[in-house]
Coordinates of N, CA and C in Angstrom, one line a residue:
X82 N 136.1 139.4 216.5 CA 135.4 139.7 215.2 C 134.8 138.4 214.7
X83 N 133.5 138.5 214.3 CA 132.9 137.3 213.8 C 133.3 137.0 212.3
X84 N 133.3 135.8 211.9 CA 133.6 135.5 210.5 C 132.6 136.0 209.5
X85 N 133.0 136.4 208.4 CA 132.1 136.9 207.4 C 131.4 135.7 206.7
X86 N 130.2 135.3 207.2 CA 129.6 134.0 206.8 C 128.9 134.2 205.5
X87 N 128.5 135.4 205.1 CA 127.7 135.6 203.9 C 128.6 136.3 202.9
X88 N 128.7 135.8 201.7 CA 129.5 136.5 200.7 C 129.2 138.0 200.5
X89 N 130.2 138.8 200.4 CA 129.9 140.3 200.3 C 129.1 140.6 199.1
X90 N 129.3 140.0 198.0 CA 128.5 140.4 196.8 C 127.1 140.0 196.9
X91 N 126.8 138.8 197.5 CA 125.4 138.4 197.8 C 124.7 139.3 198.8
X92 N 125.4 139.7 199.8 CA 124.8 140.6 200.8 C 124.6 142.0 200.2
X93 N 125.5 142.5 199.4 CA 125.3 143.8 198.8 C 124.1 143.8 197.8
X94 N 124.0 142.7 197.1 CA 122.9 142.6 196.1 C 121.5 142.6 196.8
X95 N 121.4 141.9 197.9 CA 120.1 141.9 198.7 C 119.8 143.2 199.3
X96 N 120.9 143.9 199.8 CA 120.7 145.2 200.4 C 120.3 146.2 199.3
X97 N 120.9 146.1 198.2 CA 120.5 147.0 197.1 C 119.1 146.8 196.6
X98 N 118.6 145.6 196.6 CA 117.2 145.3 196.2 C 116.3 145.9 197.2
X99 N 116.6 145.8 198.5 CA 115.7 146.3 199.6 C 115.7 147.9 199.5
X100 N 116.9 148.5 199.3 CA 117.0 149.9 199.2 C 116.2 150.4 198.0
X101 N 116.3 149.7 196.8 CA 115.6 150.2 195.6 C 114.1 150.2 195.8
X102 N 113.6 149.1 196.5 CA 112.1 149.1 196.8 C 111.7 150.1 197.8
X103 N 112.5 150.4 198.8 CA 112.2 151.4 199.7 C 112.2 152.8 199.1
X104 N 113.2 153.1 198.2 CA 113.3 154.4 197.6 C 112.1 154.6 196.6
X105 N 111.7 153.5 195.9 CA 110.6 153.6 195.0 C 109.3 153.9 195.8
X106 N 109.1 153.2 197.0 CA 108.0 153.4 197.8 C 107.9 154.9 198.3
X107 N 109.1 155.4 198.7 CA 109.2 156.8 199.1 C 108.8 157.8 198.0
X108 N 109.3 157.6 196.8 CA 108.9 158.4 195.7 C 107.4 158.4 195.3
X109 N 106.9 157.2 195.4 CA 105.4 157.0 195.1 C 104.6 157.7 196.2
X110 N 105.0 157.6 197.4 CA 104.2 158.2 198.5 C 104.2 159.7 198.5
X111 N 105.4 160.3 198.2 CA 105.5 161.7 198.1 C 104.7 162.3 197.0
X112 N 104.7 161.6 195.8 CA 104.0 162.0 194.6 C 102.5 162.0 194.9
X113 N 102.0 160.9 195.5 CA 100.6 160.7 195.8 C 100.1 161.7 196.8
X114 N 100.9 161.9 197.9 CA 100.5 162.8 199.0 C 100.4 164.2 198.5
X115 N 101.2 164.7 197.5 CA 101.1 166.1 197.1 C 100.2 166.3 195.9
X116 N 99.6 165.2 195.4 CA 98.7 165.4 194.2 C 97.2 165.4 194.7
X117 N 96.4 165.8 193.7 CA 94.9 165.9 194.0 C 94.1 164.9 193.1
X118 N 94.6 163.8 192.8 CA 93.9 162.8 191.9 C 93.7 161.5 192.6
X119 N 93.4 161.6 193.9 CA 93.0 160.3 194.6 C 91.7 159.8 194.2
X120 N 90.8 160.8 193.9 CA 89.4 160.4 193.4 C 89.1 161.4 192.3
X121 N 88.4 160.8 191.2 CA 88.0 161.6 190.1 C 86.5 161.2 189.8
X122 N 85.8 162.2 189.2 CA 84.4 161.9 188.8 C 83.8 163.1 188.2
X123 N 82.5 163.1 188.1 CA 81.7 164.2 187.5 C 80.6 164.6 188.4
X124 N 80.2 165.9 188.2 CA 79.0 166.4 188.9 C 78.0 166.9 187.9
X125 N 76.7 166.8 188.2 CA 75.7 167.3 187.3 C 75.4 168.8 187.7
X126 N 75.7 169.7 186.8 CA 75.6 171.1 187.1 C 74.6 171.7 186.2
X127 N 73.7 172.6 186.7 CA 72.7 173.3 185.8 C 73.4 174.2 184.9
X128 N 73.0 174.2 183.6 CA 73.7 175.1 182.6 C 73.3 176.6 182.9
X129 N 74.3 177.5 182.7 CA 73.9 178.9 182.8 C 73.2 179.4 181.6
X130 N 72.6 180.5 181.7 CA 71.9 181.1 180.5 C 72.9 181.7 179.5
X131 N 72.6 181.5 178.2 CA 73.5 182.0 177.2 C 73.4 183.5 177.2
X132 N 74.6 184.2 177.2 CA 74.6 185.6 177.1 C 75.5 186.1 176.0
X133 N 75.2 187.2 175.4 CA 76.0 187.7 174.3 C 76.1 186.8 173.1
X134 N 77.3 186.5 172.7 CA 77.6 185.7 171.6 C 77.8 184.2 172.0
X135 N 77.7 183.9 173.2 CA 77.9 182.5 173.7 C 76.9 181.5 173.1
X136 N 77.4 180.5 172.5 CA 76.5 179.5 171.9 C 77.0 178.1 172.3
X137 N 76.3 177.1 171.8 CA 76.8 175.7 172.0 C 76.0 175.0 173.1
X138 N 76.5 173.9 173.5 CA 75.8 173.0 174.4 C 76.1 173.3 175.9
X139 N 76.8 174.3 176.2 CA 77.2 174.6 177.6 C 76.4 175.7 178.2
X140 N 75.3 176.2 177.5 CA 74.5 177.2 178.1 C 73.1 177.0 177.6
X141 N 72.1 177.6 178.3 CA 70.7 177.4 177.9 C 70.3 178.5 176.9
X142 N 69.7 178.1 175.8 CA 69.3 179.1 174.7 C 67.9 179.5 174.9
X143 N 67.6 180.7 174.4 CA 66.3 181.3 174.3 C 65.8 181.4 172.9
X144 N 64.5 181.5 172.7 CA 64.0 181.7 171.3 C 63.8 183.2 171.0
X145 N 64.1 184.1 172.0 CA 63.9 185.5 171.8 C 65.2 186.1 171.4
X146 N 65.3 186.9 170.4 CA 66.6 187.6 170.1 C 66.9 188.7 171.1
X147 N 65.9 189.2 171.8 CA 66.2 190.2 172.8 C 66.1 189.6 174.2
X148 N 67.2 189.0 174.6 CA 67.2 188.3 175.9 C 67.1 189.2 177.1
X149 N 67.5 190.5 176.8 CA 67.5 191.5 178.0 C 66.2 192.1 178.2
X150 N 65.2 191.9 177.3 CA 63.9 192.5 177.4 C 63.0 191.6 178.4
X151 N 62.7 192.1 179.5 CA 62.0 191.4 180.5 C 60.5 191.2 180.1
X152 N 60.0 192.0 179.2 CA 58.6 191.9 178.8 C 58.4 190.8 177.7
X153 N 59.5 190.4 177.1 CA 59.4 189.4 176.1 C 59.2 188.0 176.7
X154 N 58.4 187.2 176.1 CA 58.3 185.8 176.6 C 59.4 185.0 176.0
X155 N 60.1 184.3 176.9 CA 61.3 183.6 176.5 C 61.1 182.1 176.8
X156 N 61.3 181.3 175.8 CA 61.1 179.8 176.0 C 62.5 179.1 176.0
X157 N 62.6 178.3 177.0 CA 63.9 177.5 177.1 C 63.7 176.2 176.3
X158 N 64.6 176.0 175.4 CA 64.5 174.8 174.6 C 64.9 173.5 175.4
X159 N 65.9 173.6 176.3 CA 66.3 172.4 177.0 C 65.3 172.0 178.0
X160 N 65.1 170.7 178.1 CA 64.2 170.1 179.1 C 64.9 168.8 179.7
X161 N 64.5 168.5 180.9 CA 65.1 167.3 181.5 C 66.6 167.3 181.7
X162 N 67.2 166.3 181.3 CA 68.7 166.2 181.5 C 69.4 167.1 180.6
X163 N 68.8 167.7 179.6 CA 69.5 168.7 178.7 C 69.8 170.0 179.5
X164 N 69.1 170.2 180.6 CA 69.4 171.4 181.4 C 70.7 171.3 182.2
X165 N 71.3 170.1 182.2 CA 72.5 169.9 183.0 C 73.7 169.5 182.2
X166 N 74.8 169.7 182.7 CA 76.1 169.4 182.1 C 76.9 168.7 183.1
X167 N 77.7 167.7 182.6 CA 78.7 167.0 183.5 C 79.9 167.8 183.7
X168 N 80.2 168.1 184.9 CA 81.4 168.9 185.3 C 82.4 168.0 185.9
X169 N 83.6 167.8 185.4 CA 84.6 166.9 185.9 C 85.3 167.6 187.1
X170 N 85.6 166.7 188.1 CA 86.4 167.2 189.2 C 87.4 166.1 189.7
X171 N 88.3 166.5 190.5 CA 89.3 165.5 191.1 C 89.7 166.1 192.4
X172 N 89.9 165.1 193.4 CA 90.1 165.5 194.8 C 91.2 164.7 195.3
X173 N 92.0 165.3 196.3 CA 93.1 164.6 197.0 C 92.9 164.9 198.5
X174 N 94.0 164.7 199.2 CA 94.0 164.9 200.6 C 93.9 166.4 200.9
X175 N 94.5 167.2 200.1 CA 94.6 168.6 200.5 C 93.5 169.5 199.9
X176 N 93.2 169.3 198.6 CA 92.2 170.1 197.9 C 91.4 169.4 196.8
X177 N 90.3 170.0 196.4 CA 89.5 169.4 195.4 C 89.3 170.5 194.3
X178 N 89.5 170.1 193.1 CA 89.4 171.0 191.9 C 88.3 170.5 190.9
X179 N 87.6 171.5 190.4 CA 86.6 171.2 189.4 C 86.7 172.2 188.2
X180 N 86.4 171.7 187.0 CA 86.5 172.5 185.8 C 85.4 173.6 185.8
X181 N 85.8 174.7 185.2 CA 84.8 175.8 185.0 C 84.0 175.6 183.7
X182 N 82.8 176.0 183.7 CA 82.0 175.6 182.5 C 82.3 176.5 181.3
X183 N 82.2 177.8 181.5 CA 82.4 178.7 180.4 C 83.8 179.3 180.2
X184 N 84.7 178.9 181.1 CA 86.1 179.4 181.1 C 87.1 178.2 181.1
X185 N 88.3 178.5 180.7 CA 89.4 177.5 180.8 C 89.9 177.5 182.2
X186 N 90.5 176.4 182.6 CA 91.1 176.3 183.9 C 90.2 175.6 184.9
X187 N 90.6 175.6 186.1 CA 89.9 174.9 187.2 C 89.7 175.8 188.4
X188 N 88.7 175.5 189.2 CA 88.5 176.2 190.4 C 88.7 175.2 191.6
X189 N 89.6 175.5 192.5 CA 90.0 174.6 193.6 C 89.6 175.2 194.9
X190 N 89.3 174.2 195.8 CA 89.0 174.6 197.2 C 89.5 173.5 198.1
X191 N 89.7 173.9 199.4 CA 90.3 173.0 200.4 C 89.4 171.8 200.6
X192 N 89.9 170.6 200.5 CA 89.1 169.4 200.8 C 88.7 169.3 202.2
X193 N 89.6 169.8 203.1 CA 89.3 169.8 204.5 C 88.0 170.6 204.9
X194 N 87.8 171.7 204.1 CA 86.6 172.5 204.4 C 85.4 171.8 203.8
X195 N 85.5 170.9 202.9 CA 84.4 170.1 202.4 C 83.9 169.0 203.2
X196 N 84.9 168.5 204.0 CA 84.6 167.3 204.9 C 83.6 167.6 206.0
X197 N 82.7 166.7 206.2 CA 81.8 167.0 207.4 C 82.5 167.2 208.7
X198 N 82.0 168.0 209.5 CA 82.7 168.4 210.8 C 83.0 167.1 211.6
X199 N 82.1 166.2 211.6 CA 82.3 165.0 212.4 C 83.5 164.1 211.9
X200 N 83.9 164.3 210.7 CA 84.9 163.4 210.1 C 86.3 164.2 209.9
X201 N 86.3 165.4 210.3 CA 87.6 166.2 210.1 C 88.7 165.6 211.0
X202 N 88.4 165.2 212.1 CA 89.4 164.6 213.0 C 90.0 163.4 212.4
X203 N 89.2 162.5 211.7 CA 89.7 161.3 211.0 C 90.6 161.7 209.9
X204 N 90.2 162.8 209.2 CA 91.0 163.3 208.0 C 92.4 163.8 208.5
X205 N 92.4 164.5 209.6 CA 93.7 165.0 210.2 C 94.5 163.9 210.7
X206 N 93.9 162.8 211.3 CA 94.7 161.6 211.6 C 95.3 161.0 210.4
X207 N 94.5 160.9 209.3 CA 95.0 160.4 208.1 C 96.2 161.2 207.6
X208 N 96.2 162.5 207.6 CA 97.3 163.3 207.2 C 98.5 163.1 208.0
X209 N 98.3 163.1 209.4 CA 99.5 162.8 210.3 C 100.1 161.5 210.0
X210 N 99.2 160.4 209.8 CA 99.7 159.1 209.5 C 100.5 159.1 208.2
X211 N 100.0 159.8 207.2 CA 100.7 159.9 205.9 C 102.1 160.5 206.1
X212 N 102.2 161.6 206.8 CA 103.4 162.3 207.1 C 104.4 161.3 207.8
X213 N 103.9 160.6 208.8 CA 104.8 159.7 209.6 C 105.2 158.6 208.7
X214 N 104.3 158.1 207.8 CA 104.7 157.1 206.8 C 105.8 157.5 205.9
X215 N 105.8 158.7 205.4 CA 106.9 159.3 204.6 C 108.2 159.4 205.4
X216 N 108.1 159.9 206.6 CA 109.3 160.1 207.5 C 109.9 158.7 207.8
X217 N 109.1 157.7 208.1 CA 109.7 156.4 208.4 C 110.3 155.7 207.2
X218 N 109.6 155.9 206.0 CA 110.2 155.4 204.8 C 111.5 156.0 204.5
X219 N 111.6 157.3 204.7 CA 112.9 158.0 204.5 C 114.0 157.5 205.5
X220 N 113.6 157.3 206.7 CA 114.5 156.8 207.7 C 115.0 155.4 207.3
X221 N 114.1 154.5 206.9 CA 114.4 153.2 206.5 C 115.4 153.2 205.3
X222 N 115.1 154.1 204.3 CA 115.9 154.2 203.1 C 117.4 154.6 203.5
X223 N 117.5 155.6 204.4 CA 118.8 156.0 204.9 C 119.5 154.9 205.6
X224 N 118.9 154.2 206.4 CA 119.5 153.0 207.1 C 120.0 152.0 206.1
X225 N 119.2 151.7 205.1 CA 119.5 150.7 204.1 C 120.7 151.2 203.3
X226 N 120.8 152.5 203.0 CA 121.9 153.0 202.3 C 123.2 152.9 203.1
X227 N 123.1 153.2 204.4 CA 124.2 153.1 205.3 C 124.8 151.7 205.4
X228 N 123.8 150.7 205.5 CA 124.2 149.3 205.5 C 124.9 148.9 204.2
X229 N 124.3 149.4 203.1 CA 124.9 149.0 201.8 C 126.3 149.6 201.6
X230 N 126.5 150.8 202.1 CA 127.7 151.5 201.7 C 128.8 151.3 202.7
X231 N 128.5 151.2 204.0 CA 129.5 151.0 205.0 C 129.1 150.4 206.3
X232 N 129.8 149.4 206.8 CA 129.7 148.9 208.1 C 131.0 148.0 208.4
X233 N 131.5 148.0 209.6 CA 132.8 147.4 209.8 C 132.7 145.9 210.0
X234 N 131.7 145.3 210.6 CA 131.6 143.9 210.8 C 130.2 143.4 210.5
X235 N 130.1 142.1 210.4 CA 128.8 141.5 210.1 C 127.8 141.8 211.2
X236 N 128.2 141.9 212.4 CA 127.3 142.2 213.5 C 126.7 143.6 213.4
X237 N 127.6 144.6 213.0 CA 127.1 145.9 212.7 C 126.1 145.9 211.6
X238 N 126.3 145.2 210.6 CA 125.4 145.1 209.5 C 124.0 144.5 209.9
X239 N 124.1 143.5 210.8 CA 122.9 142.8 211.3 C 122.1 143.8 212.1
X240 N 122.7 144.6 212.9 CA 122.0 145.6 213.8 C 121.3 146.6 212.9
X241 N 122.0 147.1 211.9 CA 121.3 148.1 211.0 C 120.2 147.5 210.3
X242 N 120.5 146.2 209.8 CA 119.5 145.5 209.1 C 118.2 145.3 209.9
X243 N 118.3 144.9 211.1 CA 117.2 144.6 212.0 C 116.4 145.9 212.2
X244 N 117.1 147.0 212.5 CA 116.4 148.3 212.8 C 115.7 148.8 211.6
X245 N 116.3 148.7 210.4 CA 115.7 149.2 209.1 C 114.4 148.3 208.8
X246 N 114.5 147.0 209.2 CA 113.3 146.1 208.9 C 112.1 146.6 209.8
X247 N 112.4 146.8 211.1 CA 111.4 147.3 212.0 C 110.8 148.6 211.6
X248 N 111.6 149.5 211.2 CA 111.1 150.9 210.7 C 110.3 150.7 209.5
X249 N 110.7 149.9 208.5 CA 109.9 149.7 207.3 C 108.6 149.0 207.5
X250 N 108.6 148.0 208.4 CA 107.3 147.4 208.7 C 106.3 148.4 209.4
X251 N 106.8 149.1 210.3 CA 106.0 150.2 211.0 C 105.5 151.2 210.0
X252 N 106.3 151.6 209.0 CA 105.9 152.5 208.0 C 104.8 151.9 207.2
X253 N 104.9 150.7 206.8 CA 103.9 150.0 206.0 C 102.5 150.0 206.7
X254 N 102.5 149.7 208.0 CA 101.3 149.6 208.8 C 100.7 151.0 208.9
X255 N 101.5 152.1 209.1 CA 101.0 153.4 209.1 C 100.4 153.8 207.8
X256 N 101.1 153.5 206.7 CA 100.6 153.8 205.4 C 99.2 153.2 205.1
X257 N 99.1 151.9 205.4 CA 97.8 151.2 205.2 C 96.7 151.8 206.0
X258 N 96.9 152.2 207.2 CA 95.9 152.8 208.1 C 95.5 154.2 207.5
X259 N 96.5 155.0 207.0 CA 96.3 156.3 206.5 C 95.4 156.2 205.2
X260 N 95.8 155.3 204.3 CA 95.0 155.2 203.1 C 93.5 154.8 203.4
X261 N 93.4 153.8 204.3 CA 92.0 153.4 204.6 C 91.2 154.5 205.3
X262 N 91.8 155.3 206.2 CA 91.1 156.4 206.8 C 90.7 157.4 205.8
X263 N 91.5 157.7 204.8 CA 91.2 158.7 203.8 C 90.0 158.2 202.9
X264 N 90.0 156.9 202.6 CA 88.9 156.3 201.8 C 87.6 156.4 202.6
X265 N 87.6 156.2 203.9 CA 86.4 156.3 204.7 C 85.9 157.8 204.7
X266 N 86.8 158.7 204.9 CA 86.5 160.1 204.9 C 85.9 160.6 203.6
X267 N 86.5 160.2 202.5 CA 86.0 160.6 201.2 C 84.6 160.1 200.9
X268 N 84.3 158.8 201.3 CA 83.0 158.3 201.1 C 82.0 159.0 202.0
X269 N 82.3 159.4 203.2 CA 81.4 160.1 204.0 C 81.2 161.5 203.5
X270 N 82.2 162.1 202.9 CA 82.0 163.4 202.3 C 81.1 163.4 201.0
X271 N 81.2 162.3 200.3 CA 80.3 162.1 199.1 C 78.9 162.1 199.6
X272 N 78.6 161.4 200.7 CA 77.2 161.3 201.2 C 76.7 162.5 202.0
X273 N 77.6 163.1 202.7 CA 77.2 164.2 203.6 C 77.8 165.5 203.4
X274 N 78.6 165.6 202.3 CA 79.3 166.9 202.0 C 78.4 168.0 201.5
X275 N 78.9 169.1 201.1 CA 78.1 170.2 200.6 C 77.4 169.8 199.3
X276 N 76.2 170.4 199.2 CA 75.3 170.1 198.0 C 76.0 170.5 196.7
X277 N 76.8 171.6 196.7 CA 77.4 172.1 195.5 C 78.7 171.4 195.2
X278 N 79.0 170.3 195.9 CA 80.2 169.5 195.6 C 79.9 168.1 195.3
X279 N 78.9 167.5 195.9 CA 78.6 166.1 195.9 C 78.7 165.6 194.4
X280 N 79.5 164.5 194.2 CA 79.6 164.0 192.8 C 78.4 163.2 192.4
X281 N 78.2 163.2 191.1 CA 77.2 162.3 190.5 C 77.8 160.9 190.3
X282 N 79.0 160.9 189.7 CA 79.7 159.6 189.5 C 81.1 159.9 190.0
X283 N 81.8 158.8 190.5 CA 83.2 159.0 190.9 C 83.9 157.7 191.0
X284 N 85.2 157.7 190.9 CA 86.0 156.5 191.1 C 87.4 156.9 191.6
X285 N 88.2 156.0 192.0 CA 89.5 156.3 192.5 C 90.5 156.6 191.3
X286 N 91.4 157.6 191.5 CA 92.3 158.0 190.5 C 93.7 157.4 190.6
X287 N 94.6 158.0 189.8 CA 95.9 157.4 189.7 C 96.7 157.6 191.0
X288 N 96.5 158.7 191.7 CA 97.2 159.0 192.9 C 96.9 158.0 194.0
X289 N 95.6 157.6 194.0 CA 95.2 156.5 195.0 C 95.8 155.2 194.7
X290 N 95.9 154.9 193.4 CA 96.6 153.6 193.0 C 98.1 153.7 193.3
X291 N 98.7 154.9 193.1 CA 100.1 155.1 193.4 C 100.4 155.0 194.9
X292 N 99.4 155.5 195.7 CA 99.6 155.3 197.2 C 99.6 153.9 197.6
X293 N 98.8 153.1 197.1 CA 98.8 151.6 197.4 C 99.9 150.9 196.8
X294 N 100.4 151.4 195.6 CA 101.6 150.8 195.1 C 102.8 151.1 196.0
X295 N 102.8 152.3 196.6 CA 103.9 152.7 197.5 C 103.8 151.7 198.7
X296 N 102.6 151.4 199.2 CA 102.5 150.5 200.3 C 103.0 149.1 199.9
X297 N 102.7 148.6 198.7 CA 103.2 147.3 198.3 C 104.7 147.3 198.2
X298 N 105.3 148.3 197.7 CA 106.8 148.4 197.6 C 107.4 148.4 199.0
X299 N 106.7 149.1 199.9 CA 107.2 149.2 201.3 C 107.2 147.9 201.9
X300 N 106.2 147.1 201.8 CA 106.1 145.8 202.4 C 107.1 144.8 201.7
X301 N 107.3 145.0 200.4 CA 108.2 144.1 199.7 C 109.6 144.4 200.2
X302 N 109.9 145.7 200.4 CA 111.2 146.1 201.0 C 111.4 145.5 202.4
X303 N 110.4 145.5 203.2 CA 110.4 145.0 204.6 C 110.7 143.5 204.5
X304 N 110.0 142.8 203.6 CA 110.1 141.3 203.5 C 111.6 141.0 203.1
X305 N 112.1 141.8 202.1 CA 113.4 141.5 201.6 C 114.5 141.7 202.7
X306 N 114.2 142.8 203.5 CA 115.2 143.1 204.6 C 115.1 142.0 205.7
X307 N 113.9 141.6 206.0 CA 113.8 140.5 207.1 C 114.4 139.2 206.5
X308 N 114.2 138.9 205.3 CA 114.7 137.7 204.7 C 116.2 137.7 204.7
X309 N 116.8 138.9 204.4 CA 118.3 139.1 204.4 C 118.8 138.9 205.8
X310 N 118.1 139.4 206.8 CA 118.6 139.3 208.2 C 118.5 137.8 208.6
X311 N 117.4 137.1 208.3 CA 117.2 135.7 208.7 C 118.2 134.8 208.0
X312 N 118.4 135.1 206.7 CA 119.4 134.2 206.0 C 120.8 134.4 206.5
X313 N 121.2 135.7 206.9 CA 122.5 135.9 207.4 C 122.7 135.2 208.8
X314 N 121.7 135.3 209.6 CA 121.7 134.6 210.9 C 121.9 133.1 210.8
X315 N 121.0 132.5 209.9 CA 121.1 131.1 209.7 C 122.4 130.6 209.1
X316 N 122.9 131.4 208.1 CA 124.2 131.0 207.6 C 125.4 131.2 208.6
X317 N 125.2 132.2 209.4 CA 126.3 132.3 210.5 C 126.2 131.2 211.5
X318 N 125.0 130.8 211.9 CA 124.9 129.6 212.8 C 125.4 128.3 212.2
X319 N 125.1 128.2 210.9 CA 125.7 127.0 210.2 C 127.2 127.0 210.1
X320 N 127.7 128.2 209.9 CA 129.2 128.4 209.8 C 129.8 128.1 211.2
X321 N 129.2 128.5 212.2 CA 129.7 128.3 213.6 C 129.6 126.8 214.0
X322 N 128.5 126.1 213.6 CA 128.4 124.7 213.9 C 129.5 123.9 213.2
X323 N 129.7 124.3 211.9 CA 130.8 123.6 211.1 C 132.1 123.8 211.7
X324 N 132.4 125.1 212.2 CA 133.7 125.4 212.8 C 133.8 124.6 214.1
X325 N 132.8 124.6 215.0 CA 132.8 123.8 216.2 C 133.1 122.3 216.0
X326 N 132.4 121.8 215.0 CA 132.6 120.4 214.7 C 134.0 120.1 214.2
X327 N 134.5 121.0 213.4 CA 135.9 120.7 213.0 C 136.9 120.9 214.1
X328 N 136.6 121.8 215.1 CA 137.5 121.9 216.2 C 137.5 120.7 217.1
X329 N 136.2 120.1 217.3 CA 136.1 118.9 218.2 C 136.9 117.8 217.6
X330 N 136.7 117.6 216.2 CA 137.5 116.5 215.6 C 139.0 116.7 215.7
X331 N 139.4 118.0 215.6 CA 140.8 118.3 215.7 C 141.4 118.0 217.1
X332 N 140.6 118.3 218.1 CA 141.1 118.0 219.5 C 140.9 116.6 219.9
X333 N 140.0 115.9 219.3 CA 139.8 114.5 219.5 C 140.9 113.7 218.9
X334 N 141.2 114.0 217.7 CA 142.3 113.3 216.9 C 143.4 114.3 216.6
X335 N 144.2 114.7 217.5 CA 145.2 115.7 217.2 C 146.3 115.1 216.3
X336 N 146.8 116.0 215.5 CA 147.8 115.6 214.5 C 149.1 115.3 215.3
X337 N 149.8 114.2 215.0 CA 151.1 113.9 215.6 C 152.2 114.3 214.7

């Protein structure tokens, strides 16, 4: 059995910090993956004609009281940009939603169906990478919790620590690749997607920021875990050298 070179309280504190960062990364990634606010923006949509009692700025008005009479000459007051209205939308990995003009609520459709055929393979790779990212984060968090709660020797703890560090680093690399692939696919969809979806203005939403925050927490957890492993190894080597030195002195100058 190897001597316990690192104080138990210090070791547990570093393991707890790594586990907290890993769990936070996992929560952020699941929330971002299941939401549809990776990108938000507006579309310019032509206003519908006012019908019945509908009034206001969301429909085109006529000067004729009898809008149903086809023989009457009807003049549209709106010209230029007044004919259009800004329609808000938000999109994620799974679906894209846009507000309805004359009704409350939203109309959603699959984002995969909006993606150009040539880029759907990249989108599916992004989805697979995101799923693997979440699975590896979960595996790393479980290993860190096992290390924090129970292990019999320092060597057992070091083995678990090394494996959780490798898993967390791999998860971070997969997450980075997945986020970048989705960014590329969305920009291609903006340029080459269906005419009835292309946004007039858009920007990244809170889910996109949350996904990259998850990546940052994941890498911070990996660095903390690697730092803990390295520090434990160095302290153990220092302890062993000190022990060997004391034994040499003892055998060289034995007590009489």
